[in-house]
mmCIF file with all atom_site columns, C-alpha atoms and ligand atoms in Angstrom:
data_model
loop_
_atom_site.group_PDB
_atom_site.id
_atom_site.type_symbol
_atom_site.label_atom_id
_atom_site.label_alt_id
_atom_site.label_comp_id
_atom_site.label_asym_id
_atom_site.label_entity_id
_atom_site.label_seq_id
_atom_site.pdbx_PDB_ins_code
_atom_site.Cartn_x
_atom_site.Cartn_y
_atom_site.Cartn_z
_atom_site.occupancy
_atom_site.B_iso_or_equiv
_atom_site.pdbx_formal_charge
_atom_site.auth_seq_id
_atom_site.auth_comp_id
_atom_site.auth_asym_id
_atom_site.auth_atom_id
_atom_site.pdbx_PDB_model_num
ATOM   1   C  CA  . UNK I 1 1   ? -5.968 143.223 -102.281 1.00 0.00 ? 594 UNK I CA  1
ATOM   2   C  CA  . UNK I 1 2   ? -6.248 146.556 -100.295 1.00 0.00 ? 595 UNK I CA  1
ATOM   3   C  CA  . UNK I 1 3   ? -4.292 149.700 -101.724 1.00 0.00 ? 596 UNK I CA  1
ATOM   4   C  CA  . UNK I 1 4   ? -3.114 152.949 -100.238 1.00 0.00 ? 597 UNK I CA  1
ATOM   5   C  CA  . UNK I 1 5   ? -2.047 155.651 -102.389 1.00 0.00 ? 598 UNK I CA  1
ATOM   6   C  CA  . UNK I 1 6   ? 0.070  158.477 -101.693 1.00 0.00 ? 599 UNK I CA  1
ATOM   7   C  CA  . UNK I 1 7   ? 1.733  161.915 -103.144 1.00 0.00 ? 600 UNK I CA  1
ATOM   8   C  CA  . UNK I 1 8   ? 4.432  163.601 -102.312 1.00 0.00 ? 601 UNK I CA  1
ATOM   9   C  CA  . UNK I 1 9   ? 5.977  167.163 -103.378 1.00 0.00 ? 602 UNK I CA  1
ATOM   10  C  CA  . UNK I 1 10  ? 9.691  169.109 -102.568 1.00 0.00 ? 603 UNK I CA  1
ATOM   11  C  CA  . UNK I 1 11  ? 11.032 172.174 -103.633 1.00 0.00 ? 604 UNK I CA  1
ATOM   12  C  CA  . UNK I 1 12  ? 14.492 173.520 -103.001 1.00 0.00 ? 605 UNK I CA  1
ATOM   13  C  CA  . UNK I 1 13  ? 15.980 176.420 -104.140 1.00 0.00 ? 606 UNK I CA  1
ATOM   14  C  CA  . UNK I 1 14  ? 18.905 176.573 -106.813 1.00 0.00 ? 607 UNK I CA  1
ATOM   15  C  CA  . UNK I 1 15  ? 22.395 178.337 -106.855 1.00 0.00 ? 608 UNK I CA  1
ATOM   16  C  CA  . UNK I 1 16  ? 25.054 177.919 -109.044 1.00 0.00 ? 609 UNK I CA  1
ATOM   17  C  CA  . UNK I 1 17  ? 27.013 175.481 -108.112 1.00 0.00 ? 610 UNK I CA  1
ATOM   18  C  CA  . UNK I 1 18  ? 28.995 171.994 -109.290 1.00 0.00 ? 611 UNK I CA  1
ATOM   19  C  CA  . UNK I 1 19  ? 26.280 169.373 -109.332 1.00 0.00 ? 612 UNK I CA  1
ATOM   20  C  CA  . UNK I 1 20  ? 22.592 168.051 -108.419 1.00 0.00 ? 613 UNK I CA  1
ATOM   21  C  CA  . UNK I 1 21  ? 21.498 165.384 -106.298 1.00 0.00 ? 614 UNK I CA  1
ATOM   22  C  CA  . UNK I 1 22  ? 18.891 163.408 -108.036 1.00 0.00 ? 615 UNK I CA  1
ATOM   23  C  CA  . UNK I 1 23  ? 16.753 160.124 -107.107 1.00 0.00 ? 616 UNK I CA  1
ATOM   24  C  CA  . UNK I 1 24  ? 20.191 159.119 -105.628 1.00 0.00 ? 617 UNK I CA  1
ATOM   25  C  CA  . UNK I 1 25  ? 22.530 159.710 -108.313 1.00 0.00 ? 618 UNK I CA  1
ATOM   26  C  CA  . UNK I 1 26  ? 24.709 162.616 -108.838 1.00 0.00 ? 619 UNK I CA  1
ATOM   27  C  CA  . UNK I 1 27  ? 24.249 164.944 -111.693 1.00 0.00 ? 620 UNK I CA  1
ATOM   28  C  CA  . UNK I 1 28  ? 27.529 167.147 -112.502 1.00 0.00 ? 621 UNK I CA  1
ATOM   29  C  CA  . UNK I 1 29  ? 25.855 170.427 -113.719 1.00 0.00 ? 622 UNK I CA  1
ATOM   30  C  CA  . UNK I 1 30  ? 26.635 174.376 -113.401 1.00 0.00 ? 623 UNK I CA  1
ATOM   31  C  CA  . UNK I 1 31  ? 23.682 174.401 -110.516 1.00 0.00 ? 624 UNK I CA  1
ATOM   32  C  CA  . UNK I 1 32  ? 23.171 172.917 -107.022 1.00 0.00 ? 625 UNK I CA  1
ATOM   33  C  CA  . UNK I 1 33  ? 20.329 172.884 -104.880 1.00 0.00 ? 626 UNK I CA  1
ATOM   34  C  CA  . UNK I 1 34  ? 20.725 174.913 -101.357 1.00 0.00 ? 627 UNK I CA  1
ATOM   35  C  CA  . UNK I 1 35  ? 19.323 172.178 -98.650  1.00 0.00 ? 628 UNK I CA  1
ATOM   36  C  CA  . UNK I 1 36  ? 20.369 171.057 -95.046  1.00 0.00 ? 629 UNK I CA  1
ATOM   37  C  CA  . UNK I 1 37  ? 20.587 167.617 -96.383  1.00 0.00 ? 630 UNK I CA  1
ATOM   38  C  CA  . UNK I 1 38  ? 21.887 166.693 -99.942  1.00 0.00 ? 631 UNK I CA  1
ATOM   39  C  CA  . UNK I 1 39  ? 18.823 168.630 -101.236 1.00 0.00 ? 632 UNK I CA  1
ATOM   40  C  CA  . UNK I 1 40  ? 17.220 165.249 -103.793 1.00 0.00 ? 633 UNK I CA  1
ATOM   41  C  CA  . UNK I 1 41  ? 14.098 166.393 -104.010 1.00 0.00 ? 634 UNK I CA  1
ATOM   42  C  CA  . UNK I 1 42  ? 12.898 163.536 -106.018 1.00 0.00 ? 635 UNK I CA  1
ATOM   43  C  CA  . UNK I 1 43  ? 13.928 161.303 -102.791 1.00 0.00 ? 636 UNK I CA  1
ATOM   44  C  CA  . UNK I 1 44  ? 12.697 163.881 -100.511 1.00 0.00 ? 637 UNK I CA  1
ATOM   45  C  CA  . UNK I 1 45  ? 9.364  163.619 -101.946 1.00 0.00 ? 638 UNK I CA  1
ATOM   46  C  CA  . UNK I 1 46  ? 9.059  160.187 -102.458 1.00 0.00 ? 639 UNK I CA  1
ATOM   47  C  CA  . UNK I 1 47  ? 9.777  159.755 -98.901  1.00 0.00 ? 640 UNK I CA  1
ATOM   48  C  CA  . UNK I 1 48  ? 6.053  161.777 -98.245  1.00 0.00 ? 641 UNK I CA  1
ATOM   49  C  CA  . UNK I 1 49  ? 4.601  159.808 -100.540 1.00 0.00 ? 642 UNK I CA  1
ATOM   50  C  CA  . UNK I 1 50  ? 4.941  156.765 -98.897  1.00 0.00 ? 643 UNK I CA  1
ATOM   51  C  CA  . UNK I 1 51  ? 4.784  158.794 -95.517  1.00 0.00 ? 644 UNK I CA  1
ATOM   52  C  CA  . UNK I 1 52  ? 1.679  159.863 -96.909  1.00 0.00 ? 645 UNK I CA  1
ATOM   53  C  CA  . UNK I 1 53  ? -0.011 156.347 -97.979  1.00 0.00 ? 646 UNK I CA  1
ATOM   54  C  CA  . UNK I 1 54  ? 0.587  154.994 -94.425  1.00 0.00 ? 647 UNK I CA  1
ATOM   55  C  CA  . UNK I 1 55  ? -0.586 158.013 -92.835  1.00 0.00 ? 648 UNK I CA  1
ATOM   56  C  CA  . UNK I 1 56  ? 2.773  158.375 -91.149  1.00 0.00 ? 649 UNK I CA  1
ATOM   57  C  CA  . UNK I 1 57  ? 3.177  161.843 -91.099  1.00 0.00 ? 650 UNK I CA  1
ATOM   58  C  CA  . UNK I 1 58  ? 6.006  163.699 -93.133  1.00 0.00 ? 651 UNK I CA  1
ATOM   59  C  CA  . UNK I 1 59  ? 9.460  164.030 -93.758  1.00 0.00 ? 652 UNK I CA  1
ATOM   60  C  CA  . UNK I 1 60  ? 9.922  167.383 -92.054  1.00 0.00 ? 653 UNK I CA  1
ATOM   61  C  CA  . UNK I 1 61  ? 8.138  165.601 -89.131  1.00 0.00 ? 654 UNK I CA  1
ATOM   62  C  CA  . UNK I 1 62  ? 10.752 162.440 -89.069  1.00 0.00 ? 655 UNK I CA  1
ATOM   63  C  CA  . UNK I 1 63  ? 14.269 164.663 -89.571  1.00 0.00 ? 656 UNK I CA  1
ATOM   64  C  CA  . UNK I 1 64  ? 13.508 168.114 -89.119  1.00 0.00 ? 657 UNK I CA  1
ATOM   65  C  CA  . UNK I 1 65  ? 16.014 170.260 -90.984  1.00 0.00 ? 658 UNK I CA  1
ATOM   66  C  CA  . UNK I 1 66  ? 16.704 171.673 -87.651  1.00 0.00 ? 659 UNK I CA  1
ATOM   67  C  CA  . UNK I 1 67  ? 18.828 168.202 -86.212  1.00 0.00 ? 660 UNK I CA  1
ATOM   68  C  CA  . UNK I 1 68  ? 22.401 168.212 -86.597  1.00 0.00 ? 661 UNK I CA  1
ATOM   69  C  CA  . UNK I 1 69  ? 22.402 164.710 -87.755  1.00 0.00 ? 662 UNK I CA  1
ATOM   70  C  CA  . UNK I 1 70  ? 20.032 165.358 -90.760  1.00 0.00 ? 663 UNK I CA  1
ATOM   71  C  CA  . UNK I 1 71  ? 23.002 168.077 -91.825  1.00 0.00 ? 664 UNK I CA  1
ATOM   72  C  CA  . UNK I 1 72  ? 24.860 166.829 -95.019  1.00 0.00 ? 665 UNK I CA  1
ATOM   73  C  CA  . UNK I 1 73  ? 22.528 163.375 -94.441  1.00 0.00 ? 666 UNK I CA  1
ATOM   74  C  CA  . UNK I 1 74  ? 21.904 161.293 -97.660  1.00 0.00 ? 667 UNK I CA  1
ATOM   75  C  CA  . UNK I 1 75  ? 18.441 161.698 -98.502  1.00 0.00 ? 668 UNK I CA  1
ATOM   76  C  CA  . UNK I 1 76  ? 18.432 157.308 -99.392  1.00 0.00 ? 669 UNK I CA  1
ATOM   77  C  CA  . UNK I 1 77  ? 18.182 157.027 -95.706  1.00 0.00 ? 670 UNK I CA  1
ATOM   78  C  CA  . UNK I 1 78  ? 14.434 158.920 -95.273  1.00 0.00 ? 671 UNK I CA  1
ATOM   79  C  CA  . UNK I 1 79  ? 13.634 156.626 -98.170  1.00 0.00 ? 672 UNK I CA  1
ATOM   80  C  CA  . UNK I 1 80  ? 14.368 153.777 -96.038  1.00 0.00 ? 673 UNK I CA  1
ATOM   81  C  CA  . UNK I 1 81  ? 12.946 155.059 -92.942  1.00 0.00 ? 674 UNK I CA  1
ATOM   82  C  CA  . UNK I 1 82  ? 9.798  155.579 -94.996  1.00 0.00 ? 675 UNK I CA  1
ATOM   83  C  CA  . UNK I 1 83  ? 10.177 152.449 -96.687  1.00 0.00 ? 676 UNK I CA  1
ATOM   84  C  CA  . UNK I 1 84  ? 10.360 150.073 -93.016  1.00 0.00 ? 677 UNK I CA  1
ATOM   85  C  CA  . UNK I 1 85  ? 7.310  151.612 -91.949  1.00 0.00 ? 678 UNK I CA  1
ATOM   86  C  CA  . UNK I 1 86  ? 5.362  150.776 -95.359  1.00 0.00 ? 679 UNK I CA  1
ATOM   87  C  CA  . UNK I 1 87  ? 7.054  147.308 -94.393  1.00 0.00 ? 680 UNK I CA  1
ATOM   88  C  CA  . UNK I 1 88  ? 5.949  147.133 -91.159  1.00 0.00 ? 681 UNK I CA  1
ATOM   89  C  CA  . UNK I 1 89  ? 2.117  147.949 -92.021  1.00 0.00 ? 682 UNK I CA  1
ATOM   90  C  CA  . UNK I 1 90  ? 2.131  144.697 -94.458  1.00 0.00 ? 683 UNK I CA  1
ATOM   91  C  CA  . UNK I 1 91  ? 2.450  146.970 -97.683  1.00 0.00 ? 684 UNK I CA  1
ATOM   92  C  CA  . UNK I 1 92  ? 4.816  146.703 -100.624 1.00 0.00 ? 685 UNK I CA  1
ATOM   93  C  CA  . UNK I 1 93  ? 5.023  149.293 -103.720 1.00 0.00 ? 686 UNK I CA  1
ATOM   94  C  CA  . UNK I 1 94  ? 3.225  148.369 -106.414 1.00 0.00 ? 687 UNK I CA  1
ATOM   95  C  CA  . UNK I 1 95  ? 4.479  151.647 -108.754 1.00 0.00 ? 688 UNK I CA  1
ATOM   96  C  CA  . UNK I 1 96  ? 6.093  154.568 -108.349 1.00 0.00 ? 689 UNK I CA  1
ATOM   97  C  CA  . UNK I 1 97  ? 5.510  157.609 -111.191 1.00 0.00 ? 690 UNK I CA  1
ATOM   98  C  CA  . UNK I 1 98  ? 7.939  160.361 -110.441 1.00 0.00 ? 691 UNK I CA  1
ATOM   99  C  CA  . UNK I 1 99  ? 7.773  164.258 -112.371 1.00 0.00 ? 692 UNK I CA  1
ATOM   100 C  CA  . UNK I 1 100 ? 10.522 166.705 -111.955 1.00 0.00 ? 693 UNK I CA  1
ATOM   101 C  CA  . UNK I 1 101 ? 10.926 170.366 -112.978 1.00 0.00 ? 694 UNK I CA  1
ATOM   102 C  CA  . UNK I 1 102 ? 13.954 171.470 -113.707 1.00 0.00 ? 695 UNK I CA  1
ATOM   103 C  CA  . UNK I 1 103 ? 14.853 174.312 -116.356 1.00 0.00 ? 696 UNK I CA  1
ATOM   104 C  CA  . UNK I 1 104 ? 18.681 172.766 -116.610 1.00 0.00 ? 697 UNK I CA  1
ATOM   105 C  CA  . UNK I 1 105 ? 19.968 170.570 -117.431 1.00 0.00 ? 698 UNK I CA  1
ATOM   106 C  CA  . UNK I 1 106 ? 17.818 168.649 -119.243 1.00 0.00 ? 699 UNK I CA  1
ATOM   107 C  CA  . UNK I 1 107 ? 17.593 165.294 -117.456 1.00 0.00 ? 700 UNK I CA  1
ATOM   108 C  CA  . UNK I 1 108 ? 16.460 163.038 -120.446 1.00 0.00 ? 701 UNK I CA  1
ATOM   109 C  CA  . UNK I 1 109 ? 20.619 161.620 -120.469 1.00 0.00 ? 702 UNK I CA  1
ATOM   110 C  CA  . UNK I 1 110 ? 20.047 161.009 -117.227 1.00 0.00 ? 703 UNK I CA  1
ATOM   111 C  CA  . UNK I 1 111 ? 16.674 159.554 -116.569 1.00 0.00 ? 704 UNK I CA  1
ATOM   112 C  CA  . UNK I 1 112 ? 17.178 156.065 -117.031 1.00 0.00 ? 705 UNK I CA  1
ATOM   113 C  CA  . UNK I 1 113 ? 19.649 156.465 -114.488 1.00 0.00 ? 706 UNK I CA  1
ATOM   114 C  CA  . UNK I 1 114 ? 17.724 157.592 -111.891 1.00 0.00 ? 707 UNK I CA  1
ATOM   115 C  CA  . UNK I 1 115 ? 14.682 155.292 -112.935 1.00 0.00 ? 708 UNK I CA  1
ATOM   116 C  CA  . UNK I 1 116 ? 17.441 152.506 -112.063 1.00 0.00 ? 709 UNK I CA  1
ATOM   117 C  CA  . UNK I 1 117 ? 18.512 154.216 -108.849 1.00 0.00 ? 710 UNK I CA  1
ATOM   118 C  CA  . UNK I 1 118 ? 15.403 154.292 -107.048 1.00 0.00 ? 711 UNK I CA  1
ATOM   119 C  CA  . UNK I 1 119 ? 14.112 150.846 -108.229 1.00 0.00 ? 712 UNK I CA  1
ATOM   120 C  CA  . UNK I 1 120 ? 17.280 149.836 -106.532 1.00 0.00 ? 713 UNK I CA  1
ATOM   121 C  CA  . UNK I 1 121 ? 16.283 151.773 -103.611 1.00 0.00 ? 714 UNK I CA  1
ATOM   122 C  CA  . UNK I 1 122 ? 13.243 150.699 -102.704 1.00 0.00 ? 715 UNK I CA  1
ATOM   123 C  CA  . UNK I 1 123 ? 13.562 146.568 -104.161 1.00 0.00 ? 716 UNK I CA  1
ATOM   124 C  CA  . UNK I 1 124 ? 11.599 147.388 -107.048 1.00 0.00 ? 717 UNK I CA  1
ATOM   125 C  CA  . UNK I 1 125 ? 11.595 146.321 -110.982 1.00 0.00 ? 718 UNK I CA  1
ATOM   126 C  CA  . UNK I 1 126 ? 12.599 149.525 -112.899 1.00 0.00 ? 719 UNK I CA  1
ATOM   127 C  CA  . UNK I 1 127 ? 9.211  148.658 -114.838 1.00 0.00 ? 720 UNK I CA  1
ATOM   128 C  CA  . UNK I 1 128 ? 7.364  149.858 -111.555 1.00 0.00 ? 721 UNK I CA  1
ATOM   129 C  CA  . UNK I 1 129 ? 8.992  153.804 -111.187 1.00 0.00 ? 722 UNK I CA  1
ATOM   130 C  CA  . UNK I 1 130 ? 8.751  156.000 -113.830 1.00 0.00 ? 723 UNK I CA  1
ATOM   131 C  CA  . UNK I 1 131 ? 10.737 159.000 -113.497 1.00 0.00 ? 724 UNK I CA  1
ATOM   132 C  CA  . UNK I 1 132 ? 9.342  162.371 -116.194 1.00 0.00 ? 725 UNK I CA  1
ATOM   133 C  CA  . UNK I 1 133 ? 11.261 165.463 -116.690 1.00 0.00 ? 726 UNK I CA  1
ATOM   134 C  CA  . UNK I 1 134 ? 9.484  168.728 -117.462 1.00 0.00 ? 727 UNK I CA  1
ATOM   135 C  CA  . UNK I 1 135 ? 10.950 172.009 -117.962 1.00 0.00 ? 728 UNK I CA  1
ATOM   136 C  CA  . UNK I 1 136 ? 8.962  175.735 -116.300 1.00 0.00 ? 729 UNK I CA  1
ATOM   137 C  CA  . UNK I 1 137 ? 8.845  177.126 -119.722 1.00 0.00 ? 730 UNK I CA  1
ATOM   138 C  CA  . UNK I 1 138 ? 11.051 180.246 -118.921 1.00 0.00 ? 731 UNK I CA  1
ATOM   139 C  CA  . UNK I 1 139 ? 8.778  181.018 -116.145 1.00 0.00 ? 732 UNK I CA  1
ATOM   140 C  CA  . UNK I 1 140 ? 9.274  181.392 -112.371 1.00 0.00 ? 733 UNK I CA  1
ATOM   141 C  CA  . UNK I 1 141 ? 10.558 180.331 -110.222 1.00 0.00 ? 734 UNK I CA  1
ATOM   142 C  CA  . UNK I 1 142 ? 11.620 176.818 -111.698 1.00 0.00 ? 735 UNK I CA  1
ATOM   143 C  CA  . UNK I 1 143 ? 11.838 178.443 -115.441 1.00 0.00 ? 736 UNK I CA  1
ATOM   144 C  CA  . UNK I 1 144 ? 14.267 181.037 -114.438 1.00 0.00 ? 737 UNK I CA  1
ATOM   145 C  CA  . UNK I 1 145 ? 16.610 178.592 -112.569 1.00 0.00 ? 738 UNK I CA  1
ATOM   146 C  CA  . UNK I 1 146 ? 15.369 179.482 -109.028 1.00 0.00 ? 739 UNK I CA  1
ATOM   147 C  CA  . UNK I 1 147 ? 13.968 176.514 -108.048 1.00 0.00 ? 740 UNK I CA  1
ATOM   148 C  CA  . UNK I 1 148 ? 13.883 172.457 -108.494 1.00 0.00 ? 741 UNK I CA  1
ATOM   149 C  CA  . UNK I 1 149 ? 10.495 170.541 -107.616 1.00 0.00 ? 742 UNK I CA  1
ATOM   150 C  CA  . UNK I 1 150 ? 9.817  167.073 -107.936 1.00 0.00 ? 743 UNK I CA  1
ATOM   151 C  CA  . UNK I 1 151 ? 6.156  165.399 -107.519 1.00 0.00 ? 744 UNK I CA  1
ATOM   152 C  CA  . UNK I 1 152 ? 5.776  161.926 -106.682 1.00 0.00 ? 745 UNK I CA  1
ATOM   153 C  CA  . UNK I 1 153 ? 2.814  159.441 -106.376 1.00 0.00 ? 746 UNK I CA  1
ATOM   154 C  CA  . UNK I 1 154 ? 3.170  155.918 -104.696 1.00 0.00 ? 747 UNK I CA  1
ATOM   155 C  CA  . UNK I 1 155 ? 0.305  153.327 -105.061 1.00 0.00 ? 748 UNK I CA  1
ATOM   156 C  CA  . UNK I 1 156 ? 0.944  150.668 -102.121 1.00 0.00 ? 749 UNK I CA  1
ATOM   157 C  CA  . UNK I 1 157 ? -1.149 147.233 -102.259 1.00 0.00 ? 750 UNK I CA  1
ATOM   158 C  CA  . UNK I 1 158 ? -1.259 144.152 -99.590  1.00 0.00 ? 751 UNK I CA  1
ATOM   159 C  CA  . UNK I 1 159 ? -2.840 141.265 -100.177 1.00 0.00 ? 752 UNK I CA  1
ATOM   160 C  CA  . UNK I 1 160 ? -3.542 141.299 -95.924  1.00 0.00 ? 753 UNK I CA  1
ATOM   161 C  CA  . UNK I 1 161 ? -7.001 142.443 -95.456  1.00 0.00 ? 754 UNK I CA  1
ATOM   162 C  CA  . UNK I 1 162 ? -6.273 143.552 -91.950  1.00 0.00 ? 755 UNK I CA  1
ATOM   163 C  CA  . UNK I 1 163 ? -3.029 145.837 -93.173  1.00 0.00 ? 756 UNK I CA  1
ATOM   164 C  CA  . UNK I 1 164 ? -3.719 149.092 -91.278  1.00 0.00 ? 757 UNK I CA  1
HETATM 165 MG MG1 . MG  W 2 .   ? 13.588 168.713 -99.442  1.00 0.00 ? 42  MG  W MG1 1
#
């Protein structure tokens, strides 16, 4: 087997607001988070994770926030962009381990949820993606309800040895 790992990071600010966007599923909540697209930062990093094991550049690179047709766009599709292209190099996923930080609302209801979401997403058992939830602690920026960040790490294997 040959393996390629890869991490990925997003932050978006927060405003009040009527709901989150999170690994695909919506989460009704006094906050949103202020994005061109639907703002899921757990997507939008996962998508530069596996950008980022197949040396594919990043997500800013493949739908800059400056294109009208990334406006409003659902953040599933950069996952499958990013997914064809770890298809096309002769990689699949082995895991996926997920962290987000978010001071509300507590995502523990909801983590199993989005644990199912993105195993859906990207063909996976839900026993490969793991999805954590940490809170900032009170502390800036994500402690005092400024800002959502998700980190992401992707381990991709082949059994090809000529996968490049
Ligand atoms: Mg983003």
């Amino acid at each position: 087997m040959s393996y390629r790992i890869g991490i990925g990071n997003d932050t978006h600010r927060l405003a009040p607001g009527e709901g989150l966007f999170l690994g695909g599923i919506y989460i009704p909540c006094d906050w949103q988070a202020t994005a061109h697209s639907d703002g899921d930062v757990l997507l939008h990093a996962l998508t530069d994770a596996l950008l980022g094991a197949i040396g594919a550049g990043d997500i800013g690179e493949l739908f800059p926030d400056t294109a009208e047709e990334n406006r409003d766009r659902a953040s599933a599709d950069f996952v499958t962009a990013a997914l064809r292209g770890v298809r096309e190099r002769g990689f699949e996923i082995a895991n996926i381990d997920a962290v987000v930080q978010l001071e509300a609302p507590r995502l523990s209801p909801h983590k199993s949820a989005i644990r199912a979401s993105i195993a859906q997403l990207c063909a996976l058992n839900e026993s490969q993606v793991s999805v954590k939830a940490k809170s900032g602690e009170g502390l800036p920026p994500v402690g005092s309800h400024q800002a959502i960040t998700a980190v992401v790490v992707t381990l991709l294997e082949t059994d090809a040895t000529e996968a490049s």
